Amino acid sequence: MKIGFIGLGRMGSGMARNLLRAGHGVAVYNRSREKAEALGREGARITNSPREACGGSEAVITMLSDDPAVAEIVFGAGGIASAMENGCVHISSSTISVAFARRLATEHGGKRQEFLSAPVFGRPEAAESKKLIVVAAGEVKAIERCRPLFDAIGRQTFVVGSEPWQANVVKLGGNLVIASMLEAFGESFAAMRKAGVDHHLFLDVINEIFGSPVYKNYGRIVANEEFDPAAFMLKLGLKDIRLVLEAADELAVPMPLASLIRDHLISGVAHGQADLDWSSLARVVARNAGLES
Ligand code: NAP
């Protein structure tokens, strides 16, 4: 397929690369041009604006930080909403708010443009090695048309609803589960350290109980304090938990755990951890227990 790809950060670069490897024609745009140049050497067409990236494309994928970044790229000057041609579908893979996903569906719909939400699970190494889990929602025919793109970036695609925002609810719920695991690791590791038990040994026990690659990977990262460089920055993790709480408010679902994690992430920001990996949430918990890292 002929596609545009906008946002070549930690996640977007690997995703765009796998689309190229699968034989799709990819026009790329990134605010800082140097990240696009690496992909240009691998066969992507480098463009100078979001508008240019989606010109003549059957689909345009955005993988940007947050709601304001997506708003800028879609509705700003030279944005894709004013450039998408008939039959072009906008696929939003960023982790954005449920409310903003609804706005995107409404505004694109008003212009007779198609819109799908397809956020992803997996860190940059999974994006690079085509191991992402794609969670898609929207109109069935549009999803089927875009399936070759989802197959190119991930190991499995789940279709979770006919309304795009439903995929965003799933993504946010999933991130709350991961953040809760990080909080639990932080609390348990702090207890092990104070009890004089080797926390790596504790992790071996946990891995035997859960047998989960996610527990194994994050457990190792937390146990070894591998927080820098970040694969997923704590400030983006805080953005996500805030979005979880917004959705919880709208859906009238009390989420005391999400509220607690939000406060711990804010404490992380206050202690200079914004650009560290979000698993450094465990450092906040350790600090609360009087432990230095
Ligand atoms: P990142 O490395 O910080 O990349 C962010 C991208 O957004 C960059 O291309 C950046 O452009 C662009 N951007 C930010 N603000 C912009 C603006 N105002 N206008 C235009 N472009 C803008 O972030 P990431 O880790 O790839 O995450 C991207 C999205 O995926 C986020 O929604 C995140 O929550 C989600 N996600 C991340 C992970 C992970 O493990 N990292 C996993 C799943 C989902 P510049 O290069 O010019 O700064």
PDB file of N, CA and C and ligand atoms in Angstrom, residues 6-13 15 29-35 63-66 68-70 72-73 93-96 119-124 132 171 175 218 230-233 235-237 239-240 277-278, ligand 1:
ATOM      1  N   ILE A   6       3.785   9.525  10.109  1.00  0.00           N
ATOM      2  CA  ILE A   6       4.157  10.779  10.773  1.00  0.00           C
ATOM      3  C   ILE A   6       4.485  10.528  12.249  1.00  0.00           C
ATOM      4  N   GLY A   7       5.726  10.875  12.630  1.00  0.00           N
ATOM      5  CA  GLY A   7       6.155  10.682  14.023  1.00  0.00           C
ATOM      6  C   GLY A   7       7.156   9.545  14.116  1.00  0.00           C
ATOM      7  N   LEU A   8       8.435   9.899  14.022  1.00  0.00           N
ATOM      8  CA  LEU A   8       9.488   8.873  13.971  1.00  0.00           C
ATOM      9  C   LEU A   8      10.313   8.885  15.255  1.00  0.00           C
ATOM     10  N   GLY A   9       9.608   8.852  16.385  1.00  0.00           N
ATOM     11  CA  GLY A   9      10.292   8.797  17.683  1.00  0.00           C
ATOM     12  C   GLY A   9      10.713   7.366  17.980  1.00  0.00           C
ATOM     13  N   ARG A  10      10.826   7.059  19.281  1.00  0.00           N
ATOM     14  CA  ARG A  10      11.276   5.720  19.699  1.00  0.00           C
ATOM     15  C   ARG A  10      10.431   4.619  19.066  1.00  0.00           C
ATOM     16  N   MET A  11       9.127   4.816  19.029  1.00  0.00           N
ATOM     17  CA  MET A  11       8.225   3.777  18.508  1.00  0.00           C
ATOM     18  C   MET A  11       8.054   3.885  16.997  1.00  0.00           C
ATOM     19  N   GLY A  12       7.829   5.106  16.531  1.00  0.00           N
ATOM     20  CA  GLY A  12       7.493   5.305  15.121  1.00  0.00           C
ATOM     21  C   GLY A  12       8.585   4.853  14.163  1.00  0.00           C
ATOM     22  N   SER A  13       9.847   5.040  14.537  1.00  0.00           N
ATOM     23  CA  SER A  13      10.944   4.658  13.628  1.00  0.00           C
ATOM     24  C   SER A  13      10.891   3.174  13.295  1.00  0.00           C
ATOM     25  N   MET A  15       8.348   1.114  13.613  1.00  0.00           N
ATOM     26  CA  MET A  15       7.103   0.774  12.910  1.00  0.00           C
ATOM     27  C   MET A  15       7.223   1.110  11.427  1.00  0.00           C
ATOM     28  N   TYR A  29       7.254  11.765   7.641  1.00  0.00           N
ATOM     29  CA  TYR A  29       7.453  13.150   8.106  1.00  0.00           C
ATOM     30  C   TYR A  29       7.746  13.099   9.602  1.00  0.00           C
ATOM     31  N   ASN A  30       8.766  13.856  10.010  1.00  0.00           N
ATOM     32  CA  ASN A  30       9.025  14.046  11.436  1.00  0.00           C
ATOM     33  C   ASN A  30       9.398  15.511  11.673  1.00  0.00           C
ATOM     34  N   ARG A  31       8.913  16.051  12.801  1.00  0.00           N
ATOM     35  CA  ARG A  31       9.183  17.461  13.115  1.00  0.00           C
ATOM     36  C   ARG A  31      10.672  17.747  13.061  1.00  0.00           C
ATOM     37  N   SER A  32      11.495  16.902  13.712  1.00  0.00           N
ATOM     38  CA  SER A  32      12.957  17.068  13.575  1.00  0.00           C
ATOM     39  C   SER A  32      13.410  16.157  12.435  1.00  0.00           C
ATOM     40  N   ARG A  33      13.897  16.777  11.397  1.00  0.00           N
ATOM     41  CA  ARG A  33      14.132  16.061  10.141  1.00  0.00           C
ATOM     42  C   ARG A  33      15.168  14.935  10.242  1.00  0.00           C
ATOM     43  N   GLU A  34      16.150  15.075  11.162  1.00  0.00           N
ATOM     44  CA  GLU A  34      17.233  14.065  11.170  1.00  0.00           C
ATOM     45  C   GLU A  34      16.724  12.645  11.405  1.00  0.00           C
ATOM     46  N   LYS A  35      15.614  12.510  12.164  1.00  0.00           N
ATOM     47  CA  LYS A  35      15.086  11.153  12.396  1.00  0.00           C
ATOM     48  C   LYS A  35      14.502  10.574  11.110  1.00  0.00           C
ATOM     49  N   MET A  63       2.096   8.546  14.870  1.00  0.00           N
ATOM     50  CA  MET A  63       2.652   7.948  16.097  1.00  0.00           C
ATOM     51  C   MET A  63       3.372   9.058  16.848  1.00  0.00           C
ATOM     52  N   LEU A  64       2.599   9.878  17.547  1.00  0.00           N
ATOM     53  CA  LEU A  64       3.103  11.101  18.177  1.00  0.00           C
ATOM     54  C   LEU A  64       2.905  11.034  19.685  1.00  0.00           C
ATOM     55  N   SER A  65       3.540  11.990  20.401  1.00  0.00           N
ATOM     56  CA  SER A  65       3.562  11.913  21.867  1.00  0.00           C
ATOM     57  C   SER A  65       2.188  11.879  22.535  1.00  0.00           C
ATOM     58  N   ASP A  66       1.347  12.874  22.181  1.00  0.00           N
ATOM     59  CA  ASP A  66       0.149  13.086  22.998  1.00  0.00           C
ATOM     60  C   ASP A  66      -0.923  13.836  22.210  1.00  0.00           C
ATOM     61  N   PRO A  68      -1.957  17.058  22.184  1.00  0.00           N
ATOM     62  CA  PRO A  68      -1.584  18.314  21.502  1.00  0.00           C
ATOM     63  C   PRO A  68      -0.730  18.063  20.253  1.00  0.00           C
ATOM     64  N   ALA A  69       0.162  17.071  20.303  1.00  0.00           N
ATOM     65  CA  ALA A  69       1.006  16.794  19.127  1.00  0.00           C
ATOM     66  C   ALA A  69       0.148  16.290  17.968  1.00  0.00           C
ATOM     67  N   VAL A  70      -0.810  15.417  18.277  1.00  0.00           N
ATOM     68  CA  VAL A  70      -1.677  14.895  17.206  1.00  0.00           C
ATOM     69  C   VAL A  70      -2.559  16.028  16.667  1.00  0.00           C
ATOM     70  N   GLU A  72      -1.861  19.163  16.502  1.00  0.00           N
ATOM     71  CA  GLU A  72      -1.010  20.010  15.658  1.00  0.00           C
ATOM     72  C   GLU A  72      -0.852  19.404  14.250  1.00  0.00           C
ATOM     73  N   ILE A  73      -0.583  18.102  14.220  1.00  0.00           N
ATOM     74  CA  ILE A  73      -0.317  17.425  12.946  1.00  0.00           C
ATOM     75  C   ILE A  73      -1.598  17.249  12.116  1.00  0.00           C
ATOM     76  N   SER A  93      -2.051   5.763  16.042  1.00  0.00           N
ATOM     77  CA  SER A  93      -1.455   4.726  16.901  1.00  0.00           C
ATOM     78  C   SER A  93      -0.900   5.296  18.204  1.00  0.00           C
ATOM     79  N   SER A  94      -0.912   6.607  18.345  1.00  0.00           N
ATOM     80  CA  SER A  94      -0.433   7.226  19.592  1.00  0.00           C
ATOM     81  C   SER A  94      -1.356   6.847  20.743  1.00  0.00           C
ATOM     82  N   THR A  95      -0.833   6.936  21.957  1.00  0.00           N
ATOM     83  CA  THR A  95      -1.707   6.766  23.123  1.00  0.00           C
ATOM     84  C   THR A  95      -2.319   8.134  23.426  1.00  0.00           C
ATOM     85  N   ILE A  96      -3.580   8.287  23.051  1.00  0.00           N
ATOM     86  CA  ILE A  96      -4.254   9.581  23.222  1.00  0.00           C
ATOM     87  C   ILE A  96      -5.510   9.398  24.066  1.00  0.00           C
ATOM     88  N   PRO A 119      -3.877   1.916  18.637  1.00  0.00           N
ATOM     89  CA  PRO A 119      -2.722   2.025  19.546  1.00  0.00           C
ATOM     90  C   PRO A 119      -2.045   0.662  19.690  1.00  0.00           C
ATOM     91  N   VAL A 120      -0.848   0.681  20.230  1.00  0.00           N
ATOM     92  CA  VAL A 120      -0.053  -0.557  20.288  1.00  0.00           C
ATOM     93  C   VAL A 120       0.503  -0.812  21.685  1.00  0.00           C
ATOM     94  N   PHE A 121       0.723  -2.100  21.988  1.00  0.00           N
ATOM     95  CA  PHE A 121       1.451  -2.515  23.186  1.00  0.00           C
ATOM     96  C   PHE A 121       2.810  -3.038  22.756  1.00  0.00           C
ATOM     97  N   GLY A 122       3.838  -2.738  23.558  1.00  0.00           N
ATOM     98  CA  GLY A 122       5.199  -3.174  23.249  1.00  0.00           C
ATOM     99  C   GLY A 122       6.109  -1.967  23.279  1.00  0.00           C
ATOM    100  N   ARG A 123       7.374  -2.200  23.659  1.00  0.00           N
ATOM    101  CA  ARG A 123       8.329  -1.100  23.770  1.00  0.00           C
ATOM    102  C   ARG A 123       9.097  -0.952  22.464  1.00  0.00           C
ATOM    103  N   PRO A 124      10.011   0.017  22.369  1.00  0.00           N
ATOM    104  CA  PRO A 124      10.697   0.256  21.090  1.00  0.00           C
ATOM    105  C   PRO A 124      11.355  -0.985  20.491  1.00  0.00           C
ATOM    106  N   LEU A 132       4.878  -5.959  18.075  1.00  0.00           N
ATOM    107  CA  LEU A 132       3.862  -5.178  18.786  1.00  0.00           C
ATOM    108  C   LEU A 132       2.530  -5.927  18.802  1.00  0.00           C
ATOM    109  N   LYS A 171      -6.217   0.402  25.334  1.00  0.00           N
ATOM    110  CA  LYS A 171      -4.798   0.757  25.508  1.00  0.00           C
ATOM    111  C   LYS A 171      -4.565   1.352  26.905  1.00  0.00           C
ATOM    112  N   ASN A 175      -2.292  -0.136  29.995  1.00  0.00           N
ATOM    113  CA  ASN A 175      -1.176   0.584  30.630  1.00  0.00           C
ATOM    114  C   ASN A 175      -1.374   0.722  32.137  1.00  0.00           C
ATOM    115  N   TYR A 218      10.182  -6.301  32.729  1.00  0.00           N
ATOM    116  CA  TYR A 218      10.108  -5.137  33.624  1.00  0.00           C
ATOM    117  C   TYR A 218      10.737  -5.447  34.989  1.00  0.00           C
ATOM    118  N   ALA A 230      15.757   5.954  28.590  1.00  0.00           N
ATOM    119  CA  ALA A 230      14.378   5.500  28.716  1.00  0.00           C
ATOM    120  C   ALA A 230      13.893   4.880  27.416  1.00  0.00           C
ATOM    121  N   ALA A 231      13.163   3.762  27.529  1.00  0.00           N
ATOM    122  CA  ALA A 231      12.451   3.239  26.354  1.00  0.00           C
ATOM    123  C   ALA A 231      11.070   3.896  26.294  1.00  0.00           C
ATOM    124  N   PHE A 232      10.516   4.179  27.478  1.00  0.00           N
ATOM    125  CA  PHE A 232       9.230   4.891  27.567  1.00  0.00           C
ATOM    126  C   PHE A 232       9.357   5.874  28.732  1.00  0.00           C
ATOM    127  N   MET A 233       9.362   7.156  28.401  1.00  0.00           N
ATOM    128  CA  MET A 233       9.686   8.162  29.419  1.00  0.00           C
ATOM    129  C   MET A 233       8.594   8.280  30.493  1.00  0.00           C
ATOM    130  N   LYS A 235       7.491  10.823  31.925  1.00  0.00           N
ATOM    131  CA  LYS A 235       6.513  11.904  31.699  1.00  0.00           C
ATOM    132  C   LYS A 235       5.395  11.444  30.751  1.00  0.00           C
ATOM    133  N   LEU A 236       5.711  10.505  29.827  1.00  0.00           N
ATOM    134  CA  LEU A 236       4.651   9.968  28.954  1.00  0.00           C
ATOM    135  C   LEU A 236       3.779   8.973  29.731  1.00  0.00           C
ATOM    136  N   GLY A 237       4.406   8.254  30.671  1.00  0.00           N
ATOM    137  CA  GLY A 237       3.635   7.348  31.527  1.00  0.00           C
ATOM    138  C   GLY A 237       2.638   8.138  32.376  1.00  0.00           C
ATOM    139  N   LYS A 239       1.379  11.029  31.537  1.00  0.00           N
ATOM    140  CA  LYS A 239       0.325  11.432  30.582  1.00  0.00           C
ATOM    141  C   LYS A 239      -0.725  10.334  30.464  1.00  0.00           C
ATOM    142  N   ASP A 240      -0.268   9.078  30.341  1.00  0.00           N
ATOM    143  CA  ASP A 240      -1.199   7.960  30.148  1.00  0.00           C
ATOM    144  C   ASP A 240      -2.088   7.741  31.368  1.00  0.00           C
ATOM    145  N   ASP A 277      13.087   6.156  32.333  1.00  0.00           N
ATOM    146  CA  ASP A 277      12.035   5.201  31.998  1.00  0.00           C
ATOM    147  C   ASP A 277      10.940   5.227  33.073  1.00  0.00           C
ATOM    148  N   TRP A 278       9.698   4.935  32.646  1.00  0.00           N
ATOM    149  CA  TRP A 278       8.593   5.031  33.626  1.00  0.00           C
ATOM    150  C   TRP A 278       8.673   3.946  34.703  1.00  0.00           C
TER     151      TRP A 278
HETATM  152  P1  NAP B   1       8.992   9.844  21.511  1.00  0.00           P
HETATM  153  O1  NAP B   1      10.194   8.993  21.273  1.00  0.00           O
HETATM  154  O2  NAP B   1       9.097  10.960  22.481  1.00  0.00           O
HETATM  155  O3  NAP B   1       8.501  10.404  20.084  1.00  0.00           O
HETATM  156  C1  NAP B   1       7.477  11.362  20.019  1.00  0.00           C
HETATM  157  C2  NAP B   1       7.226  11.758  18.571  1.00  0.00           C
HETATM  158  O4  NAP B   1       6.213  12.790  18.537  1.00  0.00           O
HETATM  159  C3  NAP B   1       8.459  12.341  17.864  1.00  0.00           C
HETATM  160  O5  NAP B   1       8.386  11.998  16.491  1.00  0.00           O
HETATM  161  C4  NAP B   1       8.245  13.853  18.054  1.00  0.00           C
HETATM  162  O6  NAP B   1       8.899  14.646  17.105  1.00  0.00           O
HETATM  163  C5  NAP B   1       6.739  13.939  17.850  1.00  0.00           C
HETATM  164  N1  NAP B   1       6.143  15.164  18.397  1.00  0.00           N
HETATM  165  C6  NAP B   1       5.997  15.484  19.700  1.00  0.00           C
HETATM  166  N2  NAP B   1       5.380  16.685  19.810  1.00  0.00           N
HETATM  167  C7  NAP B   1       5.126  17.119  18.544  1.00  0.00           C
HETATM  168  C8  NAP B   1       4.497  18.271  17.997  1.00  0.00           C
HETATM  169  N3  NAP B   1       3.971  19.234  18.780  1.00  0.00           N
HETATM  170  N4  NAP B   1       4.415  18.373  16.643  1.00  0.00           N
HETATM  171  C9  NAP B   1       4.929  17.401  15.851  1.00  0.00           C
HETATM  172  N5  NAP B   1       5.533  16.288  16.295  1.00  0.00           N
HETATM  173  C10 NAP B   1       5.628  16.139  17.633  1.00  0.00           C
HETATM  174  O7  NAP B   1       7.745   8.972  22.005  1.00  0.00           O
HETATM  175  P2  NAP B   1       7.450   7.404  21.780  1.00  0.00           P
HETATM  176  O8  NAP B   1       7.997   6.664  22.942  1.00  0.00           O
HETATM  177  O9  NAP B   1       7.785   7.018  20.388  1.00  0.00           O
HETATM  178  O10 NAP B   1       5.855   7.412  21.956  1.00  0.00           O
HETATM  179  C11 NAP B   1       4.979   7.809  20.912  1.00  0.00           C
HETATM  180  C12 NAP B   1       3.558   7.437  21.326  1.00  0.00           C
HETATM  181  O11 NAP B   1       3.487   6.008  21.503  1.00  0.00           O
HETATM  182  C13 NAP B   1       3.109   8.057  22.650  1.00  0.00           C
HETATM  183  O12 NAP B   1       1.721   8.346  22.577  1.00  0.00           O
HETATM  184  C14 NAP B   1       3.359   6.931  23.659  1.00  0.00           C
HETATM  185  O13 NAP B   1       2.537   7.061  24.795  1.00  0.00           O
HETATM  186  C15 NAP B   1       3.032   5.716  22.818  1.00  0.00           C
HETATM  187  N6  NAP B   1       3.694   4.446  23.193  1.00  0.00           N
HETATM  188  C16 NAP B   1       5.008   4.432  23.597  1.00  0.00           C
HETATM  189  C17 NAP B   1       5.600   3.206  23.933  1.00  0.00           C
HETATM  190  C18 NAP B   1       7.038   3.122  24.399  1.00  0.00           C
HETATM  191  O14 NAP B   1       7.422   2.113  25.020  1.00  0.00           O
HETATM  192  N7  NAP B   1       7.891   4.093  24.124  1.00  0.00           N
HETATM  193  C19 NAP B   1       4.866   2.018  23.815  1.00  0.00           C
HETATM  194  C20 NAP B   1       3.549   2.066  23.356  1.00  0.00           C
HETATM  195  C21 NAP B   1       2.974   3.288  23.046  1.00  0.00           C
HETATM  196  P3  NAP B   1      10.443  15.115  17.379  1.00  0.00           P
HETATM  197  O15 NAP B   1      11.288  13.939  16.966  1.00  0.00           O
HETATM  198  O16 NAP B   1      10.618  16.295  16.505  1.00  0.00           O
HETATM  199  O17 NAP B   1      10.548  15.433  18.843  1.00  0.00           O
END
